[in-house]
Coordinates of C-alpha atoms and ligand atoms in Angstrom, one line a residue:
M2 CA 0.0 0.0 0.0
T3 CA 1.4 3.4 -0.9
T4 CA 1.8 6.3 1.6
A5 CA -0.8 8.3 -0.2
E6 CA -3.3 5.5 0.2
N7 CA -2.5 5.2 3.9
D8 CA -2.9 8.9 4.4
D9 CA -6.2 8.7 2.5
L10 CA -7.4 6.1 4.9
R11 CA -6.3 8.0 8.0
S12 CA -8.0 11.2 6.8
K13 CA -11.3 9.4 5.9
P14 CA -12.0 7.0 8.7
R15 CA -15.5 6.4 7.3
Q16 CA -13.7 4.5 4.6
W17 CA -13.5 1.5 6.9
D18 CA -16.4 -0.9 6.2
D19 CA -16.1 -2.8 9.4
E20 CA -14.4 -2.6 12.7
Y21 CA -13.2 -5.3 15.1
E22 CA -10.8 -5.3 18.1
V23 CA -9.0 -8.5 17.1
V24 CA -8.8 -10.0 13.6
V25 CA -7.3 -13.4 13.2
L26 CA -6.3 -14.9 9.8
G27 CA -6.5 -18.7 9.7
A28 CA -8.7 -21.2 11.6
G29 CA -6.2 -23.9 12.6
A30 CA -5.3 -24.7 16.2
A31 CA -3.2 -21.5 16.6
G32 CA -5.8 -19.2 15.0
L33 CA -8.7 -20.7 16.8
T34 CA -6.9 -20.4 20.1
A35 CA -6.1 -16.7 19.4
A36 CA -9.7 -16.1 18.4
I37 CA -11.3 -17.9 21.4
V38 CA -9.1 -15.9 23.9
S39 CA -10.2 -12.7 22.2
A40 CA -13.9 -13.8 22.4
I41 CA -13.5 -14.9 26.0
E42 CA -12.2 -11.4 26.8
N43 CA -15.3 -9.9 25.2
K44 CA -13.4 -8.4 22.4
R45 CA -15.2 -7.9 19.0
T46 CA -13.5 -10.8 17.2
L47 CA -13.3 -11.6 13.5
L48 CA -11.8 -14.9 12.3
I49 CA -11.0 -14.9 8.6
E50 CA -10.6 -18.3 7.0
K51 CA -9.7 -18.5 3.3
S52 CA -11.3 -21.9 2.7
D53 CA -14.9 -22.9 3.4
Q54 CA -14.0 -25.0 6.5
I55 CA -12.2 -24.5 9.7
G56 CA -9.3 -26.7 11.0
G57 CA -6.5 -26.5 8.5
T58 CA -3.7 -29.1 9.1
S59 CA -4.7 -29.1 12.7
A60 CA -7.9 -30.9 11.8
L61 CA -5.9 -33.6 10.0
S62 CA -3.5 -34.0 12.8
S63 CA -3.4 -36.3 15.9
G64 CA -4.2 -33.2 17.9
S65 CA -1.4 -33.8 20.5
A66 CA -0.1 -30.8 22.3
W67 CA 3.4 -30.9 23.9
I68 CA 3.2 -28.7 27.0
P69 CA 5.9 -29.3 29.6
N70 CA 5.1 -28.6 33.2
N71 CA 1.4 -28.9 32.7
A72 CA -1.2 -29.4 35.4
Y73 CA -1.9 -33.0 34.5
Q74 CA 1.7 -33.8 35.3
R75 CA 1.5 -32.1 38.6
H76 CA -1.8 -34.0 39.4
S77 CA 0.2 -37.2 38.7
G78 CA 3.0 -36.2 41.1
I79 CA 5.4 -35.0 38.4
T80 CA 7.1 -31.7 39.5
G81 CA 10.0 -29.6 38.4
D82 CA 9.3 -30.2 34.7
A83 CA 9.9 -26.6 33.6
R84 CA 13.6 -26.8 34.5
A85 CA 14.0 -30.3 32.9
A86 CA 12.2 -29.2 29.8
M87 CA 14.5 -26.1 29.4
A88 CA 17.5 -28.4 29.9
Y89 CA 16.2 -30.7 27.2
L90 CA 15.4 -27.8 24.8
D91 CA 18.8 -26.2 25.4
A92 CA 20.5 -29.4 24.6
L93 CA 18.4 -30.1 21.5
V94 CA 18.2 -26.6 20.1
G95 CA 21.2 -24.7 21.4
D96 CA 21.5 -21.3 19.7
R97 CA 19.4 -22.2 16.7
S98 CA 16.6 -20.1 18.2
N99 CA 16.1 -17.3 20.6
R100 CA 16.1 -18.9 24.1
K101 CA 13.7 -16.2 25.4
L102 CA 10.9 -17.6 23.2
R103 CA 11.5 -21.1 24.5
E104 CA 11.3 -19.7 28.1
E105 CA 8.1 -17.9 27.3
F106 CA 6.6 -21.1 25.8
I107 CA 7.5 -23.1 28.9
S108 CA 5.8 -20.5 31.1
A109 CA 2.8 -19.7 28.8
G110 CA 1.9 -23.2 27.7
P111 CA 0.5 -24.4 31.1
D112 CA -1.1 -20.9 31.6
M113 CA -2.9 -21.3 28.3
L114 CA -4.2 -24.8 29.2
E115 CA -5.4 -23.6 32.6
Y116 CA -7.1 -20.6 31.0
L117 CA -8.9 -22.6 28.4
E118 CA -10.0 -25.2 30.9
R119 CA -11.3 -22.5 33.2
H120 CA -13.2 -20.6 30.5
I121 CA -14.3 -23.2 28.0
D122 CA -13.7 -26.5 29.8
L123 CA -11.2 -27.7 27.2
R124 CA -9.7 -30.8 28.8
W125 CA -7.0 -33.2 27.8
L126 CA -5.8 -36.7 28.5
M127 CA -2.1 -37.0 29.5
Y128 CA -0.2 -39.8 27.8
D129 CA 1.8 -41.6 30.5
V130 CA 4.0 -43.1 27.8
Q131 CA 4.7 -40.8 24.8
P132 CA 8.4 -40.2 24.9
D133 CA 10.2 -37.1 23.7
Y134 CA 12.0 -37.6 20.5
D135 CA 15.7 -37.5 21.5
Q136 CA 15.9 -39.8 24.5
K137 CA 19.7 -39.4 24.9
L138 CA 19.5 -35.8 25.9
P139 CA 19.3 -34.5 29.5
G140 CA 15.7 -33.6 30.5
A141 CA 14.0 -35.9 28.0
T142 CA 10.9 -37.6 29.4
I143 CA 9.1 -40.8 28.7
G144 CA 5.6 -39.2 29.0
G145 CA 3.6 -36.5 30.6
R146 CA 4.4 -33.6 28.3
A147 CA 2.2 -34.7 25.4
L148 CA -1.6 -34.3 25.9
M149 CA -4.4 -35.7 23.8
P150 CA -7.7 -33.8 23.3
L151 CA -10.7 -35.5 24.7
P152 CA -13.3 -36.8 22.2
F153 CA -15.9 -34.1 21.0
D154 CA -19.5 -34.7 20.0
G155 CA -19.8 -33.1 16.5
R156 CA -23.6 -33.3 16.8
T157 CA -23.5 -30.3 19.2
L158 CA -22.4 -28.2 16.2
G159 CA -25.7 -28.7 14.4
K160 CA -25.5 -27.6 10.8
D161 CA -22.0 -26.2 11.4
F162 CA -20.6 -29.7 11.7
D163 CA -20.0 -29.6 8.0
R164 CA -17.7 -26.6 8.6
V165 CA -15.2 -28.8 10.3
R166 CA -12.5 -30.1 7.9
G167 CA -12.5 -34.0 7.9
P168 CA -9.4 -36.0 8.8
I169 CA -7.2 -37.7 6.2
P170 CA -9.6 -40.3 4.7
E171 CA -7.1 -43.2 5.3
F172 CA -7.1 -42.4 9.0
M173 CA -10.8 -43.3 9.3
L174 CA -12.5 -46.7 9.4
F175 CA -15.4 -47.5 7.1
G176 CA -14.9 -44.3 5.3
G177 CA -15.9 -42.0 8.1
M178 CA -15.3 -43.3 11.7
M179 CA -12.6 -41.7 13.7
I180 CA -10.7 -43.7 16.4
T181 CA -7.6 -43.0 18.4
R182 CA -4.4 -45.1 18.3
G183 CA -5.2 -46.6 21.6
E184 CA -8.7 -47.6 20.4
A185 CA -7.2 -49.1 17.3
A186 CA -4.9 -51.2 19.4
R187 CA -7.8 -52.4 21.5
L188 CA -10.0 -53.2 18.4
L189 CA -7.2 -55.4 17.1
R190 CA -7.9 -57.7 20.0
I191 CA -11.6 -57.9 19.3
G192 CA -11.7 -61.7 18.9
R193 CA -9.8 -62.2 22.2
N194 CA -11.1 -59.7 24.6
V195 CA -14.6 -58.8 25.8
D196 CA -13.7 -55.1 26.5
S197 CA -12.5 -54.8 22.9
F198 CA -15.7 -56.4 21.6
V199 CA -17.8 -53.9 23.7
L200 CA -15.8 -51.0 22.5
G201 CA -16.2 -52.1 18.9
A202 CA -19.9 -52.6 19.3
R203 CA -20.3 -49.2 20.9
L204 CA -18.3 -47.3 18.3
C205 CA -19.9 -49.1 15.4
S206 CA -23.5 -48.6 16.6
R207 CA -22.9 -44.9 17.1
Y208 CA -21.3 -44.7 13.7
I209 CA -24.2 -46.4 12.0
L210 CA -26.7 -44.0 13.6
D211 CA -24.5 -41.1 12.6
R212 CA -24.4 -42.1 9.0
M213 CA -28.2 -41.9 8.8
R214 CA -27.9 -38.2 9.2
Y215 CA -24.3 -37.1 8.6
K216 CA -21.6 -37.5 5.9
R217 CA -19.2 -39.0 8.5
G218 CA -19.1 -40.0 12.1
T219 CA -19.7 -37.3 14.6
R220 CA -17.6 -38.8 17.4
L221 CA -14.6 -36.6 16.8
V222 CA -11.2 -37.5 18.3
L223 CA -7.6 -36.2 17.8
G224 CA -7.1 -33.0 15.9
N225 CA -10.7 -32.9 14.8
A226 CA -11.9 -33.0 18.4
L227 CA -9.6 -30.1 19.3
V228 CA -10.6 -27.7 16.4
A229 CA -14.3 -28.6 16.7
N230 CA -14.3 -27.8 20.4
L231 CA -12.6 -24.5 19.9
F232 CA -14.9 -23.7 17.0
K233 CA -18.1 -24.5 19.0
N234 CA -17.0 -22.2 21.8
L235 CA -16.3 -19.4 19.2
L236 CA -19.8 -19.9 17.8
D237 CA -21.3 -19.9 21.3
R238 CA -19.6 -16.5 21.9
Q239 CA -20.9 -15.1 18.7
A240 CA -17.5 -14.3 17.2
T241 CA -17.7 -13.4 13.6
I242 CA -16.2 -16.0 11.1
W243 CA -15.8 -15.2 7.5
Y244 CA -15.2 -18.2 5.2
K245 CA -13.7 -18.1 1.7
A246 CA -12.4 -14.7 2.4
K247 CA -9.2 -13.6 0.8
T248 CA -7.1 -10.9 2.4
T249 CA -5.3 -9.0 -0.3
R250 CA -3.5 -6.4 1.8
L251 CA -2.6 -5.5 5.3
I252 CA -2.8 -1.7 6.0
S253 CA -0.3 0.0 8.3
Q254 CA -0.4 3.6 9.5
D255 CA 2.4 5.2 11.4
G256 CA 4.2 1.9 11.7
R257 CA 1.1 0.2 13.2
A258 CA -0.8 -2.6 11.4
C259 CA -4.3 -1.5 11.8
G260 CA -6.4 -2.9 9.0
L261 CA -7.0 -5.3 6.2
V262 CA -8.5 -5.3 2.7
V263 CA -10.5 -8.5 2.2
Q264 CA -12.2 -9.9 -0.9
R265 CA -15.5 -11.5 0.3
D266 CA -18.6 -12.5 -1.6
G267 CA -17.3 -10.7 -4.7
S268 CA -16.7 -7.4 -3.1
E269 CA -13.8 -5.7 -1.3
V270 CA -14.2 -4.9 2.4
R271 CA -11.9 -2.7 4.4
V272 CA -11.6 -3.9 8.0
F273 CA -10.2 -1.8 10.9
A274 CA -8.4 -3.9 13.5
K275 CA -8.3 -1.8 16.6
Q276 CA -6.1 -3.9 18.8
G277 CA -4.4 -6.5 16.7
I278 CA -4.1 -8.6 13.6
I279 CA -3.0 -12.2 14.3
L280 CA -1.6 -14.3 11.4
A281 CA -2.1 -18.0 11.7
G282 CA -2.2 -19.2 8.1
G283 CA -0.3 -22.5 8.8
G284 CA 3.0 -21.6 7.1
F285 CA 3.8 -22.8 3.5
P286 CA 4.0 -26.6 3.4
A287 CA 1.6 -26.6 0.5
S288 CA 3.2 -23.9 -1.7
P289 CA 5.3 -25.5 -4.5
E290 CA 7.0 -22.1 -5.2
L291 CA 8.1 -21.6 -1.6
R292 CA 9.1 -25.2 -1.2
E293 CA 11.3 -24.8 -4.2
R294 CA 12.8 -21.6 -2.7
Y295 CA 13.4 -22.9 0.8
F296 CA 13.5 -26.7 0.9
P297 CA 16.5 -29.1 0.4
R298 CA 16.9 -31.0 -2.9
P299 CA 15.2 -33.0 -4.1
V300 CA 12.4 -30.7 -3.3
A301 CA 9.4 -32.4 -1.7
Q302 CA 6.5 -32.6 -4.2
Y303 CA 3.8 -33.7 -1.8
T304 CA 2.6 -32.7 1.6
S305 CA 0.4 -34.3 4.2
A306 CA -0.5 -30.8 5.5
Y307 CA -3.7 -29.0 4.4
E308 CA -3.5 -27.8 0.8
G309 CA -4.5 -24.2 1.8
C310 CA -1.3 -23.6 3.8
T311 CA 0.5 -21.8 1.0
G312 CA 2.2 -19.0 2.9
D313 CA -0.1 -16.1 1.8
T314 CA 0.0 -14.6 5.3
L315 CA 3.8 -14.5 5.3
L316 CA 3.8 -12.6 2.0
L317 CA 1.1 -10.1 3.3
A318 CA 3.2 -9.4 6.4
Q319 CA 6.4 -9.0 4.4
E320 CA 4.7 -6.3 2.3
I321 CA 4.4 -4.1 5.4
G322 CA 8.0 -4.6 6.6
A323 CA 7.9 -8.0 8.4
V324 CA 10.9 -10.4 7.9
L325 CA 11.3 -14.1 8.0
G326 CA 13.6 -15.7 10.6
S327 CA 17.0 -17.2 9.6
P328 CA 16.6 -20.2 7.3
G329 CA 17.6 -23.4 9.0
E330 CA 18.8 -26.8 7.9
D331 CA 15.7 -27.7 5.9
N332 CA 13.0 -25.2 6.9
A333 CA 10.4 -28.0 7.3
L334 CA 9.1 -30.5 9.8
W335 CA 8.9 -33.9 8.1
F336 CA 6.9 -37.1 7.7
P337 CA 8.0 -39.9 5.5
S338 CA 4.9 -40.6 3.4
S339 CA 3.8 -43.1 0.9
I340 CA 1.8 -41.9 -2.1
A341 CA -1.2 -43.5 -3.7
T342 CA -4.0 -42.6 -6.1
R343 CA -7.4 -43.1 -4.5
K344 CA -10.4 -44.5 -6.3
D345 CA -11.7 -41.0 -7.0
E346 CA -8.3 -40.2 -8.6
S347 CA -7.2 -37.9 -5.8
T348 CA -3.8 -38.3 -4.3
A349 CA -3.4 -39.9 -0.9
V350 CA -0.3 -38.8 1.0
Y351 CA -0.1 -41.3 3.9
P352 CA 2.3 -40.3 6.7
H353 CA 4.2 -43.1 8.4
I354 CA 4.1 -41.6 11.8
V355 CA 4.4 -44.4 14.4
L356 CA 2.3 -47.3 13.3
D357 CA 4.7 -49.4 11.2
R358 CA 8.4 -48.2 11.2
A359 CA 9.1 -49.2 14.8
K360 CA 7.5 -52.6 14.6
P361 CA 9.6 -55.8 14.6
G362 CA 10.3 -57.1 11.0
L363 CA 10.7 -53.9 9.0
I364 CA 13.7 -52.1 7.6
A365 CA 14.2 -49.1 5.4
V366 CA 16.8 -49.1 2.7
N367 CA 18.2 -46.8 0.0
S368 CA 18.8 -47.7 -3.7
R369 CA 21.9 -49.8 -2.7
G370 CA 19.7 -51.9 -0.5
R371 CA 21.4 -50.5 2.6
R372 CA 19.8 -49.3 5.7
F373 CA 20.6 -45.6 6.5
S374 CA 18.8 -45.0 9.9
D375 CA 17.1 -46.4 12.9
E376 CA 13.8 -47.0 11.3
A377 CA 12.0 -46.4 14.7
S378 CA 13.4 -42.8 15.1
S379 CA 11.0 -39.9 15.0
Y380 CA 9.5 -39.1 11.6
H381 CA 11.4 -35.8 11.4
E382 CA 14.8 -37.4 12.1
F383 CA 14.0 -40.3 9.8
V384 CA 13.5 -37.9 6.8
R385 CA 16.6 -36.0 7.7
A386 CA 18.4 -39.3 7.6
M387 CA 17.0 -39.9 4.1
Y388 CA 18.4 -36.6 3.0
R389 CA 21.7 -37.2 4.6
S390 CA 22.0 -40.7 2.9
N391 CA 20.9 -39.2 -0.4
R392 CA 24.0 -37.1 -0.5
N393 CA 26.0 -40.2 -1.3
V394 CA 23.5 -42.8 -2.5
P395 CA 20.1 -42.2 -4.0
S396 CA 17.8 -42.6 -1.0
I397 CA 14.7 -40.7 -2.1
P398 CA 12.4 -42.6 -2.3
A399 CA 13.5 -44.9 0.5
W400 CA 11.9 -48.4 0.6
L401 CA 10.2 -50.0 3.6
I402 CA 10.9 -53.7 3.4
C403 CA 9.0 -56.4 5.3
D404 CA 7.3 -59.7 4.8
R405 CA 3.6 -60.7 4.3
R406 CA 3.4 -61.9 7.9
F407 CA 4.4 -58.3 9.1
V408 CA 1.7 -56.7 6.9
W409 CA -0.9 -59.1 8.3
K410 CA 0.0 -58.4 11.9
Y411 CA 0.9 -54.7 11.9
G412 CA -0.2 -53.3 8.5
I413 CA 2.0 -51.0 6.5
G414 CA 1.1 -47.5 5.6
M415 CA -2.4 -47.4 4.1
I416 CA -2.7 -51.2 4.4
L417 CA -4.4 -52.0 7.7
P418 CA -3.5 -55.0 9.8
L419 CA -5.5 -58.2 9.0
T420 CA -6.0 -57.1 5.4
L421 CA -6.8 -60.3 3.5
F422 CA -6.2 -59.2 -0.1
L423 CA -3.2 -57.2 -1.1
K424 CA -3.8 -57.3 -4.8
P425 CA -5.7 -54.0 -5.0
F426 CA -2.6 -52.3 -3.4
V427 CA -0.3 -54.1 -5.8
K428 CA -2.4 -53.1 -8.8
R429 CA -2.3 -49.4 -7.8
G430 CA 1.5 -49.6 -7.6
Y431 CA 1.4 -48.9 -3.8
L432 CA 2.7 -52.2 -2.7
H433 CA 5.4 -54.4 -4.4
V434 CA 5.5 -58.1 -3.6
A435 CA 7.9 -60.9 -4.6
D436 CA 8.7 -64.4 -3.6
S437 CA 12.3 -63.7 -2.9
V438 CA 14.3 -60.8 -1.6
E439 CA 16.3 -60.7 -4.9
E440 CA 13.2 -60.5 -7.0
L441 CA 11.7 -57.8 -4.8
A442 CA 15.0 -55.8 -5.1
R443 CA 14.8 -56.1 -8.9
K444 CA 11.1 -55.1 -8.9
I445 CA 11.8 -51.9 -7.0
G446 CA 15.1 -51.0 -8.7
V447 CA 17.3 -51.6 -5.6
D448 CA 20.7 -53.4 -5.7
A449 CA 19.8 -57.0 -5.1
A450 CA 23.0 -58.2 -3.5
G451 CA 22.9 -55.3 -1.2
L452 CA 19.4 -56.0 -0.1
V453 CA 20.0 -59.7 0.4
E454 CA 23.0 -58.9 2.6
T455 CA 21.1 -56.3 4.6
V456 CA 18.1 -58.5 5.2
S457 CA 20.4 -61.3 6.3
S458 CA 22.4 -59.2 8.8
H459 CA 19.2 -57.6 10.1
N460 CA 17.8 -61.1 10.7
E461 CA 20.8 -61.8 12.8
F462 CA 20.2 -58.6 14.8
A463 CA 16.6 -59.7 15.3
R464 CA 17.9 -63.0 16.7
T465 CA 20.2 -61.4 19.2
G466 CA 17.9 -58.4 19.9
V467 CA 20.8 -55.9 19.2
D468 CA 20.9 -53.8 16.1
L469 CA 24.6 -53.2 15.8
D470 CA 24.2 -50.8 12.9
F471 CA 21.6 -48.3 14.0
G472 CA 20.4 -49.3 17.5
K473 CA 16.7 -49.9 16.5
G474 CA 14.8 -50.6 19.7
S475 CA 17.7 -49.4 22.0
N476 CA 15.8 -46.5 23.5
A477 CA 12.5 -45.7 25.1
Y478 CA 11.1 -43.8 22.2
D479 CA 11.7 -46.7 19.8
R480 CA 10.3 -49.2 22.2
A481 CA 7.1 -47.2 22.9
Y482 CA 6.0 -47.9 19.3
G483 CA 7.4 -51.4 18.9
D484 CA 5.5 -54.6 19.9
P485 CA 5.9 -55.1 23.6
E486 CA 5.0 -58.8 23.2
H487 CA 7.9 -59.3 20.8
L488 CA 11.2 -60.4 22.5
P489 CA 14.0 -59.9 23.0
N490 CA 13.7 -56.5 21.2
P491 CA 10.2 -55.1 20.6
C492 CA 11.4 -53.4 17.4
L493 CA 13.5 -56.1 15.8
G494 CA 12.0 -59.2 14.1
P495 CA 13.1 -61.4 11.2
I496 CA 12.1 -60.7 7.6
N497 CA 12.2 -64.3 6.4
R498 CA 8.8 -65.6 5.3
P499 CA 7.9 -65.0 1.6
P500 CA 6.3 -63.3 0.0
F501 CA 8.3 -60.1 0.7
C502 CA 6.8 -56.6 0.5
A503 CA 8.0 -53.1 -0.2
V504 CA 6.5 -49.6 0.0
A505 CA 8.2 -46.4 -1.1
V506 CA 8.3 -43.4 1.1
L507 CA 9.2 -39.8 0.3
P508 CA 9.9 -36.7 2.4
T509 CA 6.7 -34.7 2.9
P510 CA 6.5 -31.6 5.1
L511 CA 3.9 -31.7 7.9
G512 CA 4.6 -28.1 8.5
T513 CA 7.3 -25.4 8.0
S514 CA 9.8 -24.1 10.4
L515 CA 10.8 -21.0 8.6
G516 CA 8.3 -18.2 9.5
L517 CA 7.9 -14.6 10.5
L518 CA 10.4 -13.4 13.0
T519 CA 8.7 -12.5 16.3
N520 CA 9.5 -11.6 19.8
A521 CA 8.4 -13.5 22.9
Y522 CA 4.9 -12.0 22.7
A523 CA 4.4 -13.2 19.1
Q524 CA 4.8 -9.6 17.8
V525 CA 6.0 -9.7 14.3
L526 CA 9.4 -7.9 13.9
E527 CA 11.0 -5.7 11.2
S528 CA 14.5 -6.3 10.0
S529 CA 15.7 -3.8 12.6
G530 CA 14.3 -6.0 15.3
Q531 CA 11.5 -3.5 16.2
P532 CA 8.0 -4.9 16.5
I533 CA 5.4 -3.9 14.0
E534 CA 2.8 -2.7 16.5
G535 CA -0.6 -4.5 16.1
L536 CA 0.8 -7.4 14.1
Y537 CA 1.3 -10.9 15.5
A538 CA 2.1 -14.4 14.2
C539 CA 1.6 -17.8 15.6
G540 CA 1.5 -21.5 14.6
N541 CA 3.4 -22.3 11.5
D542 CA 3.4 -18.7 10.5
M543 CA 5.8 -17.9 13.2
Q544 CA 9.5 -18.7 13.0
N545 CA 9.9 -22.1 14.7
I546 CA 10.9 -21.6 18.3
F547 CA 12.9 -24.9 18.3
G548 CA 15.1 -23.8 15.4
G549 CA 13.6 -26.5 13.2
E550 CA 14.1 -29.3 15.7
Y551 CA 11.2 -31.5 16.8
P552 CA 11.4 -32.1 20.6
G553 CA 8.4 -34.3 21.1
P554 CA 4.9 -35.4 20.1
G555 CA 2.6 -32.3 19.9
A556 CA 5.3 -29.7 19.7
Q557 CA 3.6 -28.0 16.7
I558 CA 0.2 -27.6 18.2
G559 CA 1.4 -27.0 21.7
V560 CA 3.6 -24.0 20.6
G561 CA 0.9 -22.8 18.2
M562 CA -1.7 -22.7 20.9
A563 CA 0.6 -21.1 23.5
F564 CA 1.6 -18.3 21.2
G565 CA -1.9 -17.8 19.8
Y566 CA -2.9 -17.2 23.5
L567 CA 0.0 -14.9 24.1
A568 CA -0.6 -12.9 20.9
T569 CA -4.2 -12.1 21.8
K570 CA -3.3 -11.4 25.5
H571 CA -0.6 -8.9 24.3
A572 CA -2.8 -7.3 21.6
I573 CA -5.5 -6.5 24.1
G574 CA -3.1 -5.3 26.7
R575 CA -3.5 -8.1 29.2
I576 CA 0.2 -8.8 29.4
Ligands
FAD18 C1 -1.3 -36.2 9.7 C2 -0.7 -35.1 10.6 C3 -0.7 -35.3 12.0 C4 -0.1 -34.4 12.8 N1 -0.1 -34.5 14.2 C5 0.3 -33.6 15.0 C6 0.1 -33.7 16.4 O1 -0.4 -34.6 16.9 N2 0.6 -32.7 17.2 C7 1.3 -31.6 16.6 O2 1.7 -30.7 17.4 N3 1.4 -31.5 15.3 C8 0.9 -32.4 14.5 N4 1.0 -32.2 13.1 C9 1.5 -30.9 12.6 C10 0.4 -29.9 12.9 O3 -0.9 -30.4 12.6 C11 0.6 -28.5 12.2 O4 1.9 -28.1 12.3 C12 -0.3 -27.5 12.9 O5 -1.6 -28.0 13.0 C13 -0.3 -26.2 12.2 O6 -1.3 -25.4 12.9 P1 -1.6 -23.9 12.4 O7 -2.7 -23.4 13.3 O8 -0.3 -23.1 12.3 O9 -2.1 -24.1 10.9 P2 -3.3 -24.9 10.3 O10 -3.9 -25.8 11.3 O11 -2.8 -25.5 9.1 O12 -4.4 -23.8 10.0 C14 -4.1 -22.8 9.1 C15 -5.4 -22.2 8.5 O13 -5.1 -21.0 7.9 C16 -5.9 -20.9 6.7 N5 -5.2 -19.9 5.9 C17 -4.1 -19.9 5.2 N6 -3.8 -18.7 4.6 C18 -4.8 -17.9 5.0 C19 -5.1 -16.5 4.7 N7 -4.3 -15.8 3.9 N8 -6.3 -16.0 5.2 C20 -7.1 -16.8 6.0 N9 -6.9 -18.1 6.3 C21 -5.7 -18.6 5.8 C22 -5.8 -22.3 6.2 O14 -6.8 -22.5 5.2 C23 -6.0 -23.1 7.4 O15 -7.3 -23.4 7.7 C24 0.4 -33.2 12.3 C25 0.4 -32.9 10.9 C26 -0.2 -33.9 10.1 C27 -0.3 -33.6 8.6

C-alpha cells in the first residue's frame, strides 16, 4: 500500500467498512486459540478463513499438544518439569533459536491450558508413555508432556458440523469413523477380549446411527476434536467468522498494522483492526514455489499438510515490513509418506508416523539396498536421515521392506492389519510383492546383492535383539511404538517368510519451520528487530521456536496454541 493510500485512509476513517478489536487470519489450532481468547475477553472478534472449512492441518492431525510442566503432570505427582524441559530444549536446540521464546513457551503453555480449561472447559488426557524424540538428551521424558484432546461430539455443532474439515480419509474406518491409536490397538484384540468387543460394538453402533444423518461419524477425536471444540466455543460466543475470504492487503499507519483489505462475496471490504491482527495461516508446506525456494533438494513434491497452507499470510506481512527468521537446515518438519492414487483419482499422502516403522520385522533401505537410519526414530529425524543418505546414495524414495506376515500383523502405511487381499494395493502400484528378496529388489530397482545382505544381517540382529548398525529398539522412544510382546527386542524381528513386500516413502512436510520473525509476545518484527505494532504471528506462520528441531509429540500444536494465546493477550493489553 502506498503512503498516499495510507494517508487517505487516515483522513477518511469512514472508509472502513467494518471494525473489530482483534482480527485473526487462519482457523487452525493456533488461530482458533487466538480467536477464542479474544472472544472470552469480550473483544469484538473476527476470524477470517480462506477456505470454506475450519481446521487446516490441525484438523488432519493427531491433535497432541506438547506442553511441559502442565497441570496434568502435577496431578500425577510430576514436579520440576519446567527446568527439565528447558535443559532438554537447550541441549536439542542450542543457539538455533532465541532462548527467550522457549522460556516464554514453557511458562505460557501451562497458563494457556489452565485458562482454556477455566473458561471453556477444554480438557485433555495425559499420555503416560509418549516419549520425547531425543531420549539421549538431558531432561528428555518418557511421558507427561504430550496431551491428547478428549473426544468431542460433533452433533453439538448442528449444521456447522460440515464446517469442520474432515481428517485424512485413510485415518478413518469404514470411510468416516474416527478412532484414536489406543482404540485401534484395542480393536485389534476384538476376537480375544470382551472389552474390545464392547468398544467395537459401541463405536460401530454410534457410527451407524451417525451415517443416517451425517456424511461422516460425529464422534470426533484427535485434531478434529480439538478444532471442533474451539470452533463450537467461538460460535457460542458469537465471534464473527468469514469463510472463503481472501485478504489482499494489510494496512499500516504510522508503523502500526491497523487494517486489512478483504475480498469477500465478490466485493472488497476494508476492515479496521483496533487492537491486533494475528496471522495464523499455517506456514507454507503446500506452496510449490516456496518449497522450491526454501527446501532441500530433491524438493518435496507432496505434503500431508492441508493444501491451503500456502504462505499467503507470510507474504502479506512482508509487504508491510515483516521479515522471515533465519533459514535453518531444511525449513520444514517432516513425515516420511507413501503416495497412492485413490479410487476417485485424488492423491493420498499417507504419513508413516508411528504405526509401522518401529514394529519388529521392518527395515528401510536406499537404492543400494542398505539401511541408513534407525527406522524407529522420529518421523522428522527419519526424513533428515533420508536426505543425509541421499548425498552419497540415491535414497529418495526410500523403501520400507518387510514380509507378508508383518503386513498381516501390523499393517504398513495405508494397508491395515488383518488385510486379506493385497492385490488392490499391488495393482495401484502402492505395494510391491515378490517371492524372494532378490526378486523384490529387482522389482523396485534396488541393488539385489545389497538388499539380500542387509536382510540377512538384520535377521541376525533380530535373533540377538541388538541392532549393531543403528540401534533400533535401543531407547524408550523406539520401544514405545514397537510390539511389547515381541522379545528380546520389541522393534526387531526377522524378515524371512515369503512373500516379501516393499512400499516407497518420500519426504513430505507436515509443516514449515521458517516463518515470520517474532518476539516472545508473538509480535512480528521488522529487520531492525523492532516490533510492528498491532501485528502478530503464531502457529506455523511464526519462526519455529525450536530452530527446526522436533522435541516431542505435539510440539507444533502446543507451541501454536501457546503463542496464539500470548498474541491475543498482548494485543488486548492483558500482558
Ligand atoms: C497427519 C498429521 C498429523 C499431525 N499430528 C500432529 C500432532 O499430533 N501434534 C502436533 O503438534 N502437530 C501435528 N501435526 C502438525 C500440525 O498439525 C501442524 O503443524 C499445525 O496444526 C499447524 O497449525 P496452524 O494453526 O499453524 O495451521 P493450520 O492448522 O494449518 O491452519 C491454518 C489455517 O489458515 C488458513 N489460511 C491460510 N492462509 C490464509 C489466509 N491468507 N487467510 C485466511 N486463512 C488462511 C488455512 O486455510 C488453514 O485453515 C500433524 C500434521 C499432520 C499432517
